[in-house]
Short mmCIF file of C-alpha atoms in Angstrom, two decimals:
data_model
loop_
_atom_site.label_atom_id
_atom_site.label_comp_id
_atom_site.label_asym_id
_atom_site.label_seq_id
_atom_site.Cartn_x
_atom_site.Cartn_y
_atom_site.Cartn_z
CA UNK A 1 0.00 0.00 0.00
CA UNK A 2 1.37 3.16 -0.24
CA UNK A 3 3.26 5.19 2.30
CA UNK A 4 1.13 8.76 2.56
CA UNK A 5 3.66 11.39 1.64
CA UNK A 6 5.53 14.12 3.95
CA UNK A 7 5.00 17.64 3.40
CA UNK A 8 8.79 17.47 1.92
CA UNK A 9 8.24 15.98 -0.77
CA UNK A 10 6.89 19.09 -2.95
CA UNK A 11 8.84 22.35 -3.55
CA UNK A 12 7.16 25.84 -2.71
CA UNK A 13 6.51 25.94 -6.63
CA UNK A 14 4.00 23.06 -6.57
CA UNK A 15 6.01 20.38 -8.38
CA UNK A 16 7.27 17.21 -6.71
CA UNK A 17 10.87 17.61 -5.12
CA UNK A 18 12.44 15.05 -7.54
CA UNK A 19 10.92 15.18 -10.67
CA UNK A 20 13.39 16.50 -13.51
CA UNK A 21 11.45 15.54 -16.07
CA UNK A 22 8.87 17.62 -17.95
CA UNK A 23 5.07 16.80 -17.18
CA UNK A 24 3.94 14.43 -20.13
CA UNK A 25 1.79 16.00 -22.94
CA UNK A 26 -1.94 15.71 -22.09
CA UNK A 27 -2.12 12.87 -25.00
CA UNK A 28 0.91 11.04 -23.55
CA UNK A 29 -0.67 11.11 -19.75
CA UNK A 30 -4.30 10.43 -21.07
CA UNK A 31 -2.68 7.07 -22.49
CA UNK A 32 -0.82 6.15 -19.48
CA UNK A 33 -3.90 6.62 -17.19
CA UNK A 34 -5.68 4.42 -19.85
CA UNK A 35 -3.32 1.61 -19.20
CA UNK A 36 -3.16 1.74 -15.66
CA UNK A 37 -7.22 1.53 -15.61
CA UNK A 38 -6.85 -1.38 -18.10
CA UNK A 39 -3.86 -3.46 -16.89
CA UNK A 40 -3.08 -2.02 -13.73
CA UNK A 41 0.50 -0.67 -12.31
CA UNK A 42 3.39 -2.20 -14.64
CA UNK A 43 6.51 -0.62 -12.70
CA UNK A 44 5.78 0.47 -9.03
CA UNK A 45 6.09 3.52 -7.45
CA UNK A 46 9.98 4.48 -6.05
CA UNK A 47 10.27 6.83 -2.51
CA UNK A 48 12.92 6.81 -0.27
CA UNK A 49 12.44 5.41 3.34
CA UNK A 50 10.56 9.23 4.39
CA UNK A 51 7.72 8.26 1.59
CA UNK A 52 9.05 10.95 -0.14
CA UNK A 53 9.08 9.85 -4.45
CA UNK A 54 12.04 9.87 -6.61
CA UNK A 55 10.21 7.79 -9.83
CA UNK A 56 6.67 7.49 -10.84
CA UNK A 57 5.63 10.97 -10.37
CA UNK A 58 3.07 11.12 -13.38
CA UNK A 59 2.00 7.14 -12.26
CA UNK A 60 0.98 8.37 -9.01
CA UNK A 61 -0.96 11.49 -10.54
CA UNK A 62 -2.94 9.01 -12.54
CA UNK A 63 -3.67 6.37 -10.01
CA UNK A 64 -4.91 9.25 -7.44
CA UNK A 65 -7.56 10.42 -10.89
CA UNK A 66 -8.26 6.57 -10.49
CA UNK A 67 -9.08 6.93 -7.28
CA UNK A 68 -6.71 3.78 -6.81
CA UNK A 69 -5.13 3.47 -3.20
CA UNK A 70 -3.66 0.10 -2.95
CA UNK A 71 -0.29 -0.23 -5.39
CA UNK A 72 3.19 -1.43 -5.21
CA UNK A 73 5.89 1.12 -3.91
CA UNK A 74 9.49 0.19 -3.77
CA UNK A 75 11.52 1.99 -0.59
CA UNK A 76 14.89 2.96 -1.43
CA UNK A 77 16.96 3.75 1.46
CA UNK A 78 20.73 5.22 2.41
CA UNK A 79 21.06 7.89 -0.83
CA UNK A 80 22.18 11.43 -0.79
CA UNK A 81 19.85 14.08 -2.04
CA UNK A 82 22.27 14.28 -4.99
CA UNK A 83 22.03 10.37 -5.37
CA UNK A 84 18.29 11.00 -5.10
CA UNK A 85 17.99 13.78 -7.88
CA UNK A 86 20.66 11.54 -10.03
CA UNK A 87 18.74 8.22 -9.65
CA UNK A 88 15.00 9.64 -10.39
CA UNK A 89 16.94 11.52 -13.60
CA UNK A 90 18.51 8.14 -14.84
CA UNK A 91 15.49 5.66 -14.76
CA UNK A 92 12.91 8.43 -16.36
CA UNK A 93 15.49 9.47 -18.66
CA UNK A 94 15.78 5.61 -20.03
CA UNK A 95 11.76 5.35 -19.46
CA UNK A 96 10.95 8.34 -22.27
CA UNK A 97 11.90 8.90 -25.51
CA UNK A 98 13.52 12.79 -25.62
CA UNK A 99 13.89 14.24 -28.67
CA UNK A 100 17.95 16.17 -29.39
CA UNK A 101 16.36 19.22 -28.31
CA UNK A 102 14.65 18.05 -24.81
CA UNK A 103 18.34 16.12 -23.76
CA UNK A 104 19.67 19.69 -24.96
CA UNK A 105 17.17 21.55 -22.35
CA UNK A 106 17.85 18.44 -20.02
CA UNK A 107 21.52 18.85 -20.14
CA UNK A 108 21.27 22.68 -19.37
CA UNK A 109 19.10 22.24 -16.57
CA UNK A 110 21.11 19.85 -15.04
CA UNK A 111 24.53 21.91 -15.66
CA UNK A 112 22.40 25.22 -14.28
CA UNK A 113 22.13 22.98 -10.85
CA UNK A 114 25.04 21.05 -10.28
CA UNK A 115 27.76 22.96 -12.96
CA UNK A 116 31.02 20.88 -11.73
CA UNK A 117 29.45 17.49 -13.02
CA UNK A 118 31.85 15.48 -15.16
CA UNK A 119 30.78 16.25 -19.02
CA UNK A 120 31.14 12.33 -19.58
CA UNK A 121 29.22 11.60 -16.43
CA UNK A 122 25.96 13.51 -17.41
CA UNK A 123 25.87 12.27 -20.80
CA UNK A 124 26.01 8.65 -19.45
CA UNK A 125 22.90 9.67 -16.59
CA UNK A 126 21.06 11.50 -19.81
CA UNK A 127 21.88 9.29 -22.75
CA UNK A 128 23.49 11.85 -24.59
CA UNK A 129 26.73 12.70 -26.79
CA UNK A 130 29.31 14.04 -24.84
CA UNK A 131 29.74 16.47 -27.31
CA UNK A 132 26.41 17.86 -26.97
CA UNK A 133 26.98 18.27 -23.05
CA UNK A 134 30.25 20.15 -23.87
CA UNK A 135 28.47 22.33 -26.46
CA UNK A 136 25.86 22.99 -23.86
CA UNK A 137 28.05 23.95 -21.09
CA UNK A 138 30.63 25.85 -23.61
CA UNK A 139 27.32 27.99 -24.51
CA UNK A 140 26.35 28.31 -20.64
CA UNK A 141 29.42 29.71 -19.91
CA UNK A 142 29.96 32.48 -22.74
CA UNK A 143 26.25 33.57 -21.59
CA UNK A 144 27.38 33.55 -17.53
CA UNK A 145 24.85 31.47 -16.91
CA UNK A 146 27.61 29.04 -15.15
CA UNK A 147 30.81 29.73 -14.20
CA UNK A 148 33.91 27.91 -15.81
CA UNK A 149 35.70 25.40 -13.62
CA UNK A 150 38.86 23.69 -13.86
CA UNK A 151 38.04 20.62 -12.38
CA UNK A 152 34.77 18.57 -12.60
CA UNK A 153 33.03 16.00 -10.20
CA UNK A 154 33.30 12.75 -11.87
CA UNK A 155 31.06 9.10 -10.64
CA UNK A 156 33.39 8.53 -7.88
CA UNK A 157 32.85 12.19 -6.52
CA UNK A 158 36.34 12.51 -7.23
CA UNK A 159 37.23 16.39 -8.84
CA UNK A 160 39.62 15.91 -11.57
CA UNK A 161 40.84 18.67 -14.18
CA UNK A 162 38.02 20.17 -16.92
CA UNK A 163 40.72 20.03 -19.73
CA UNK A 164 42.98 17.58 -21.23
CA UNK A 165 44.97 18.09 -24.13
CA UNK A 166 44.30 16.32 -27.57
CA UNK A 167 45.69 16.02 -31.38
CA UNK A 168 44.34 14.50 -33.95
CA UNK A 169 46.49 12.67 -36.42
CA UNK A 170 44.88 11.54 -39.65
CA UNK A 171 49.03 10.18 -41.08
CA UNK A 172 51.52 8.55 -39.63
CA UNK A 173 53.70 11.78 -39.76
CA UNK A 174 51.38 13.65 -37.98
CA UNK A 175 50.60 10.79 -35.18
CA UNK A 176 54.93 10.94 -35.12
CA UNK A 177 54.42 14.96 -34.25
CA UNK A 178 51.51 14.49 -32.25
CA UNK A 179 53.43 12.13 -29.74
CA UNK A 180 56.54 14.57 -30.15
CA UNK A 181 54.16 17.57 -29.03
CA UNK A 182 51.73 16.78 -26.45
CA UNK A 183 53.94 16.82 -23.31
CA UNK A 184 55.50 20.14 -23.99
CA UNK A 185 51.51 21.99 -24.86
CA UNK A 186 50.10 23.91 -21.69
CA UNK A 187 48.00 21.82 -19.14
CA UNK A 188 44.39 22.21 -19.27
CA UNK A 189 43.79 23.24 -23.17
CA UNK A 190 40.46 21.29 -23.08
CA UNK A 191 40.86 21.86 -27.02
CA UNK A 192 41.32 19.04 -29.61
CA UNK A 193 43.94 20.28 -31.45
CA UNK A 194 45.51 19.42 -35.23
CA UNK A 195 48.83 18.74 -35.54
CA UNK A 196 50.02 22.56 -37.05
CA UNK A 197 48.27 24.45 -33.95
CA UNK A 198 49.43 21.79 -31.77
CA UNK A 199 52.91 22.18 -32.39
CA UNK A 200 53.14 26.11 -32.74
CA UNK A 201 50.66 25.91 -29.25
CA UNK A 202 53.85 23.95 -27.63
CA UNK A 203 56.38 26.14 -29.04
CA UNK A 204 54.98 28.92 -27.27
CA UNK A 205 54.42 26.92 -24.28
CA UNK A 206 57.95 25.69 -24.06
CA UNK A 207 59.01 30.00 -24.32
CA UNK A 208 56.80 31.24 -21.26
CA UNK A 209 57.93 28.43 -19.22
CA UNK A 210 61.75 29.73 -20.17
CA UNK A 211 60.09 33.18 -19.26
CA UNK A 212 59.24 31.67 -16.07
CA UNK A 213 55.71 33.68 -16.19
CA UNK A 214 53.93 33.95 -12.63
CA UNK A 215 50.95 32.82 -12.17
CA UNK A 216 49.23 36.23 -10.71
CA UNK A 217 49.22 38.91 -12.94
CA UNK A 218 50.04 42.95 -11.96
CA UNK A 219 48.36 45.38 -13.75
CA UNK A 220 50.97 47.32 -15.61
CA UNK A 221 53.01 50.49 -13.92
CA UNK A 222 53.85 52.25 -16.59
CA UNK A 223 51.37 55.19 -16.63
CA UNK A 224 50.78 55.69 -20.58
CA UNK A 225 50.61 51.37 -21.07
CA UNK A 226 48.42 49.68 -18.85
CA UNK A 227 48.07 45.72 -19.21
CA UNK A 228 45.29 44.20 -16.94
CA UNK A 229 44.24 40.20 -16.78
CA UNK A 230 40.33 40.46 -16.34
CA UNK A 231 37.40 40.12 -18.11
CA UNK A 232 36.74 43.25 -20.78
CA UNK A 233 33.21 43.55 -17.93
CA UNK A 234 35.55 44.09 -15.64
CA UNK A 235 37.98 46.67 -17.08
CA UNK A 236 36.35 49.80 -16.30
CA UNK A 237 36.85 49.00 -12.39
CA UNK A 238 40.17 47.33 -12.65
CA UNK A 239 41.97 50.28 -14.82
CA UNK A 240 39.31 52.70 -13.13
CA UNK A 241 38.52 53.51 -16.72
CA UNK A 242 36.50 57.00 -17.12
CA UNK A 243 33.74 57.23 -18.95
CA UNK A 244 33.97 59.07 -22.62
CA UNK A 245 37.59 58.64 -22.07
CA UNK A 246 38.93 56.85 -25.06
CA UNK A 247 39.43 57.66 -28.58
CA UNK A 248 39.23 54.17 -30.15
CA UNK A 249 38.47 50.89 -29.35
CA UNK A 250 40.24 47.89 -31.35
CA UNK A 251 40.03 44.79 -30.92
CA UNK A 252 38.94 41.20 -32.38
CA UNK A 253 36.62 38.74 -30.55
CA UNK A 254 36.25 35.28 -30.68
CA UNK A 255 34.02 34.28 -33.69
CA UNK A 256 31.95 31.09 -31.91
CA UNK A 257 28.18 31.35 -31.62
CA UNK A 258 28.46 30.83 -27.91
CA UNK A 259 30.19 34.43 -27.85
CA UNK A 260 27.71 36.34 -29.97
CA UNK A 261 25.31 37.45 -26.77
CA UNK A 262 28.51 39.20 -25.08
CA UNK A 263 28.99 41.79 -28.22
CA UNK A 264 25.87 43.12 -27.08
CA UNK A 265 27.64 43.60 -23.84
CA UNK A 266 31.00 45.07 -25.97
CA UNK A 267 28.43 47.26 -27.45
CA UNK A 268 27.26 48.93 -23.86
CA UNK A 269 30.83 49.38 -22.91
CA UNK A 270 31.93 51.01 -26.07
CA UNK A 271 28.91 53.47 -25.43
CA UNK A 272 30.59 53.99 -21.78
CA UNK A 273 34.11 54.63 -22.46
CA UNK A 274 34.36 56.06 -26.33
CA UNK A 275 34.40 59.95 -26.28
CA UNK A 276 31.55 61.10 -28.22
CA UNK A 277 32.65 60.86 -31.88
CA UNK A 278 34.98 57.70 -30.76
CA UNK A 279 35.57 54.57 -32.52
CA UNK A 280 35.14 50.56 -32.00
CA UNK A 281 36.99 49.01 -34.92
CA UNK A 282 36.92 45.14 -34.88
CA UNK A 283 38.04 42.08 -36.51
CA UNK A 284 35.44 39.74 -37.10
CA UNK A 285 34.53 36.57 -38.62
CA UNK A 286 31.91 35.88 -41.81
CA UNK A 287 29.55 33.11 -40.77
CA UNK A 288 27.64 35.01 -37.50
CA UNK A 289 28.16 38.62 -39.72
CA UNK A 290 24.27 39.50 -39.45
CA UNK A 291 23.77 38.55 -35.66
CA UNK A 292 27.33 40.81 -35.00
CA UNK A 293 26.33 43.57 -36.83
CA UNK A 294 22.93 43.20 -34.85
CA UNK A 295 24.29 43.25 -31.56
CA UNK A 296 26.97 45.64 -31.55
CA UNK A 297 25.10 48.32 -33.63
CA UNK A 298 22.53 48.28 -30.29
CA UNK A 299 24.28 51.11 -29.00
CA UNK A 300 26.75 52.23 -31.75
CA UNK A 301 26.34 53.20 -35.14
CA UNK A 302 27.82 50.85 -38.09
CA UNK A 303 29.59 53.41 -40.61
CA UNK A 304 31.81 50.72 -42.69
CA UNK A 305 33.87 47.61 -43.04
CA UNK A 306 37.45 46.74 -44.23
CA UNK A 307 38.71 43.72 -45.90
CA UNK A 308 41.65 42.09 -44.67
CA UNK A 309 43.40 40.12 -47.10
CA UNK A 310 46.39 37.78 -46.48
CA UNK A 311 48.50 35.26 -48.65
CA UNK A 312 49.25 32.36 -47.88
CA UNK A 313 47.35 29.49 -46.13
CA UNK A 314 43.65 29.58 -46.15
CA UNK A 315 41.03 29.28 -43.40
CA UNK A 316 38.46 26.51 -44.23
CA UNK A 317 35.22 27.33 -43.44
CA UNK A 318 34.06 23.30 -43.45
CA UNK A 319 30.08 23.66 -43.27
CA UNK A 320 30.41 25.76 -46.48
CA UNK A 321 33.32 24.34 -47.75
CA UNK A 322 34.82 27.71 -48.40
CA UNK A 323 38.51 28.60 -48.29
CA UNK A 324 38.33 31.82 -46.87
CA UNK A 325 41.91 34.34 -47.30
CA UNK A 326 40.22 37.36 -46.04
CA UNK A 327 37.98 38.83 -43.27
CA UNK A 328 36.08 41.73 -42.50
CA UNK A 329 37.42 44.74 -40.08
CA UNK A 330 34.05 46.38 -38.89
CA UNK A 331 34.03 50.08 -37.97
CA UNK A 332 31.18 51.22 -35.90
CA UNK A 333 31.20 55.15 -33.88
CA UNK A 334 29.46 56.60 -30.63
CA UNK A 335 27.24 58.78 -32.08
CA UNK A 336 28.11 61.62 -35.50
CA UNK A 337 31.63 60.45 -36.94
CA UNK A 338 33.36 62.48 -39.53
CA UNK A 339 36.56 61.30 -41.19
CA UNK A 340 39.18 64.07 -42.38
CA UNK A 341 42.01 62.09 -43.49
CA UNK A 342 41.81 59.83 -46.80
CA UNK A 343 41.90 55.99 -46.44
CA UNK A 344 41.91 52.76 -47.93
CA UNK A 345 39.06 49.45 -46.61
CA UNK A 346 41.48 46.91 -48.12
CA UNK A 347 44.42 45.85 -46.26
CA UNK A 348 47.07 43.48 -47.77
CA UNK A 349 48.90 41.70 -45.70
CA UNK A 350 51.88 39.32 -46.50
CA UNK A 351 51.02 35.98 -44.31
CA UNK A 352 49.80 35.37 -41.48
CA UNK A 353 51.87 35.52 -38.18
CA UNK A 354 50.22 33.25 -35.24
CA UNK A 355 53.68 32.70 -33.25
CA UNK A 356 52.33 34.26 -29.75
CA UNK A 357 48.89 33.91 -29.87
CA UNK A 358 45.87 31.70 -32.37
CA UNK A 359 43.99 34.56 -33.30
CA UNK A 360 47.12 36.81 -33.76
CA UNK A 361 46.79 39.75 -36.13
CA UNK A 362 49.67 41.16 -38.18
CA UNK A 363 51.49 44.02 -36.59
CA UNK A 364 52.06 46.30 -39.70
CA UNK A 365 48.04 46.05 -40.23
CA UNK A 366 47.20 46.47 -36.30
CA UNK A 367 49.70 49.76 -36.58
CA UNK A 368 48.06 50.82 -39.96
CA UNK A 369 44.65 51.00 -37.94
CA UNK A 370 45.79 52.68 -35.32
CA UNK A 371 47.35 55.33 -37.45
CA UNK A 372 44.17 55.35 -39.72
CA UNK A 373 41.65 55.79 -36.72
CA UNK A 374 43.53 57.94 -34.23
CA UNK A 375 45.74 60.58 -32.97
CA UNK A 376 48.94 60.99 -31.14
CA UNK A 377 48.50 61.08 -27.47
CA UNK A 378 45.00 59.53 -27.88
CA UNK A 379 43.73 56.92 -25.63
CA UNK A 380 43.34 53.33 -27.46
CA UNK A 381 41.61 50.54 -25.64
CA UNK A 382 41.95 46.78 -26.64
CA UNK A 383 39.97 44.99 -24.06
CA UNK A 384 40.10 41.30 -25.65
CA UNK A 385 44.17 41.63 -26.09
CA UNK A 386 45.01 38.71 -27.24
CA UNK A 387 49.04 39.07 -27.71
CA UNK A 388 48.62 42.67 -27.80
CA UNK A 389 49.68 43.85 -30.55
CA UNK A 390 47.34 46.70 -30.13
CA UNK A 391 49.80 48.05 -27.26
CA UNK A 392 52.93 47.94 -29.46
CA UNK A 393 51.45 49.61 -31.75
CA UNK A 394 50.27 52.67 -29.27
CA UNK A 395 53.40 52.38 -28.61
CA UNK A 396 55.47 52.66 -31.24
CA UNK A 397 52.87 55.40 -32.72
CA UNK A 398 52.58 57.51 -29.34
CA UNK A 399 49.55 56.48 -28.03
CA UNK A 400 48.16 55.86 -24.65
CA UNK A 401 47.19 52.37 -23.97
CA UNK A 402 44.33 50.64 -21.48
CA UNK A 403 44.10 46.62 -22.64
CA UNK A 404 42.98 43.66 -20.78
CA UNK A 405 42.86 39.65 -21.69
CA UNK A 406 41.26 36.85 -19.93
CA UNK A 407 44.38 34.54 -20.14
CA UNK A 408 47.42 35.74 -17.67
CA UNK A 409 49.85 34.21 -20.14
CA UNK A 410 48.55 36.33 -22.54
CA UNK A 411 49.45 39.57 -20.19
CA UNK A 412 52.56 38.43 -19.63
CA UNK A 413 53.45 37.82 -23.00
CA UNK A 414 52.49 41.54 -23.47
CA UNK A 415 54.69 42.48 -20.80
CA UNK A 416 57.83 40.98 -22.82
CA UNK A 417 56.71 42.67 -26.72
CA UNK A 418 56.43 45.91 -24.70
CA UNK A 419 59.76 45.90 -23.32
CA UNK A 420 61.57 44.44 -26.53
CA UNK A 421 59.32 47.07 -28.79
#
């Protein structure tokens, strides 16, 4: 018979305390109470040993429209509550049939409530890809929805690192480099990596270790160059950055999807700091143009692009099957802009040079833009750094300087270009 429930067992919101799983569709419970009139309880009713239930939520909400009191219940006893909440997700995630999209909205529920769970351990509770759950949590994180951790609760409860490093080798060549590579490339990439990147990412790995680079970053002394390791949200406070203080912001963002909801958030803090008449000029990638152009023009206004042209290898753009050897440098200005001096939107530049950093841009183009959109003793921001380029140029061209980068290696590595420029 069953065991007459505890107050516990619902949350303030009216739904049971261990029920992850959507209610079913009025068609899907309308058969299930069908079957339980006709052919009575198949699978009993699970609750721990205070009556409270971790399986059989929509079962029970049938039998009680039965008006059926007498049915099997199986006591668990001696779980957690996250055992609990792990056990009633595993049997009714086996029990229905989710389509991609409800494991996606699964997967992000579950990583909203418990965000240091092993990637491979939720996709084994959920039945899903482990690729999915890292595309999930990648996207969760961009949006700050989660925070990013560097190690993860696996089955054993044990935390172990987020990130491991991997190469793929499609040749035997390449598996030759791969083995040659992997022990000198940074702990914790958490990227798979081709053979090229892999080896140029372990060159530079095996030059800040020589540099003996700290792992706490000091924002930069040197009053006309500041270098800070933060988040571009964070800059204003870190660099006490003044509003409608600076002259021109340049910079290049990452080109994922899972970043496109923070250039509405590059957009705002343009507005903040750019003097009235200032510029954001950015490097940016093809396939999200529309939604970037969207989101940044929500508080600036788009006046023209560039086209940045290089020789030399090509970027494949797989889903298209393009080989791309250019990209587009947007210009956008804080309110009425008015150029006086005469220039040109194509750039030609000989190669590419990624020797410091993946998304690395060219220093002769990086210096042309800062002579193009700015003046001596101007104040040039570049608040996703990168290898900052940005502040050799300032410096080399007698601007002021304000920069930040998420990655302290990155900060450092500015650090070194500054004081060999």
């Amino acid at each position: 018979m069953a065991k007459k429930k505890s107050k516990s067992s619902i949350k303030r919101n009216g739904t049971p305390k261990y029920q992850p799983m959507p209610d079913l569709s009025p068609d899907e419970f309308d058969l299930l109470k069908a079957d339980i009139a006709e052919n009575g309880l198949q699978y009993p009713i699970v609750q721990d040993e205070d009556g409270i239930t971790l399986d059989g939520h929509q079962r029970e909400r049938a039998l009680r429209e039965l008006k059926i009191k007498n049915y099997p219940v199986q006591v668990i006893g001696g779980l957690s509550e996250e055992e609990k909440w792990q056990y009633a997700l595993s049997v009714n995630v086996k029990r229905r049939h989710l389509t991609s999209a409800q494991k996606r909205e699964l997967i992000k529920q579950e990583l909203k409530r418990t965000p240091d769970i092993a990637n491979n351990w939720l996709a084994e509770i959920i039945g899903a890809d482990v690729k999915t759950v890292q595309v999930v949590r990648r996207k969760l994180v961009s949006t700050l929805e989660i925070p990013e951790l560097k190690k993860l609760r696996g089955k054993d409860g044990k935390h172990r690192s987020a990130r491991y490093n991997q190469i793929i080798a499609n040749t035997p060549k390449e598996l030759e480099i791969a083995r040659s590579v992997i022990s000198d490339l940074p702990s914790e990439n958490g990227r798979i990596l081709d053979t090229i990147s892999a080896q140029r990412r372990a060159r530079r790995n095996v030059k800040s270790l020589a540099r003996n680079i700290n792992s706490v970053v000091k924002p930069s002394s040197t009053k006309d160059i500041r270098l800070y390791n933060c988040r571009f949200q964070n800059l204003e406070k870190q660099a006490k950055l003044k509003p409608n203080s600076v002259s021109l912001v340049l910079t290049d963002f990452p080109y994922n999807k899972e970043f496109l909801p923070q250039l509405s958030e590059l957009s705002e803090f343009c507005d903040r700091v750019l003097k009235p008449g200032g510029l954001l000029v950015t490097y940016s990638g093809q396939y999200h143009l529309p939604e970037v152009l969207e989101r940044l023009g929500e508080h600036l206004t788009y006046r023209w692009q560039m086209a940045s042209i290089w020789s030399g290898d090509s970027n494949m753009i797989h889903p298209l099957q393009i080989a791309s050897q250019w990209k587009p440098i947007l210009i956008f200005s804080k309110g009425k802009w008015k150029k006086k001096k005469r220039w040109s939107d194509v750039s030609l530049v000989q190669g590419k040079d990624k020797s410091l950093h993946d998304w690395q841009q060219h220093e002769t183009e990086v210096e042309m833009l800062v002579q193009y959109f700015s003046e001596p003793k101007n104040l040039v921001c570049d608040c996703m750094a990168g290898s900052f380029t940005t502040a050799v140029a300032c410096r080399r061209n007698g601007r002021m300087f304000v920069g930040c980068d998420i990655d302290a290696e990155c900060v450092e590595i500015g650090y070194s270009r500054l004081e060999s420029s």
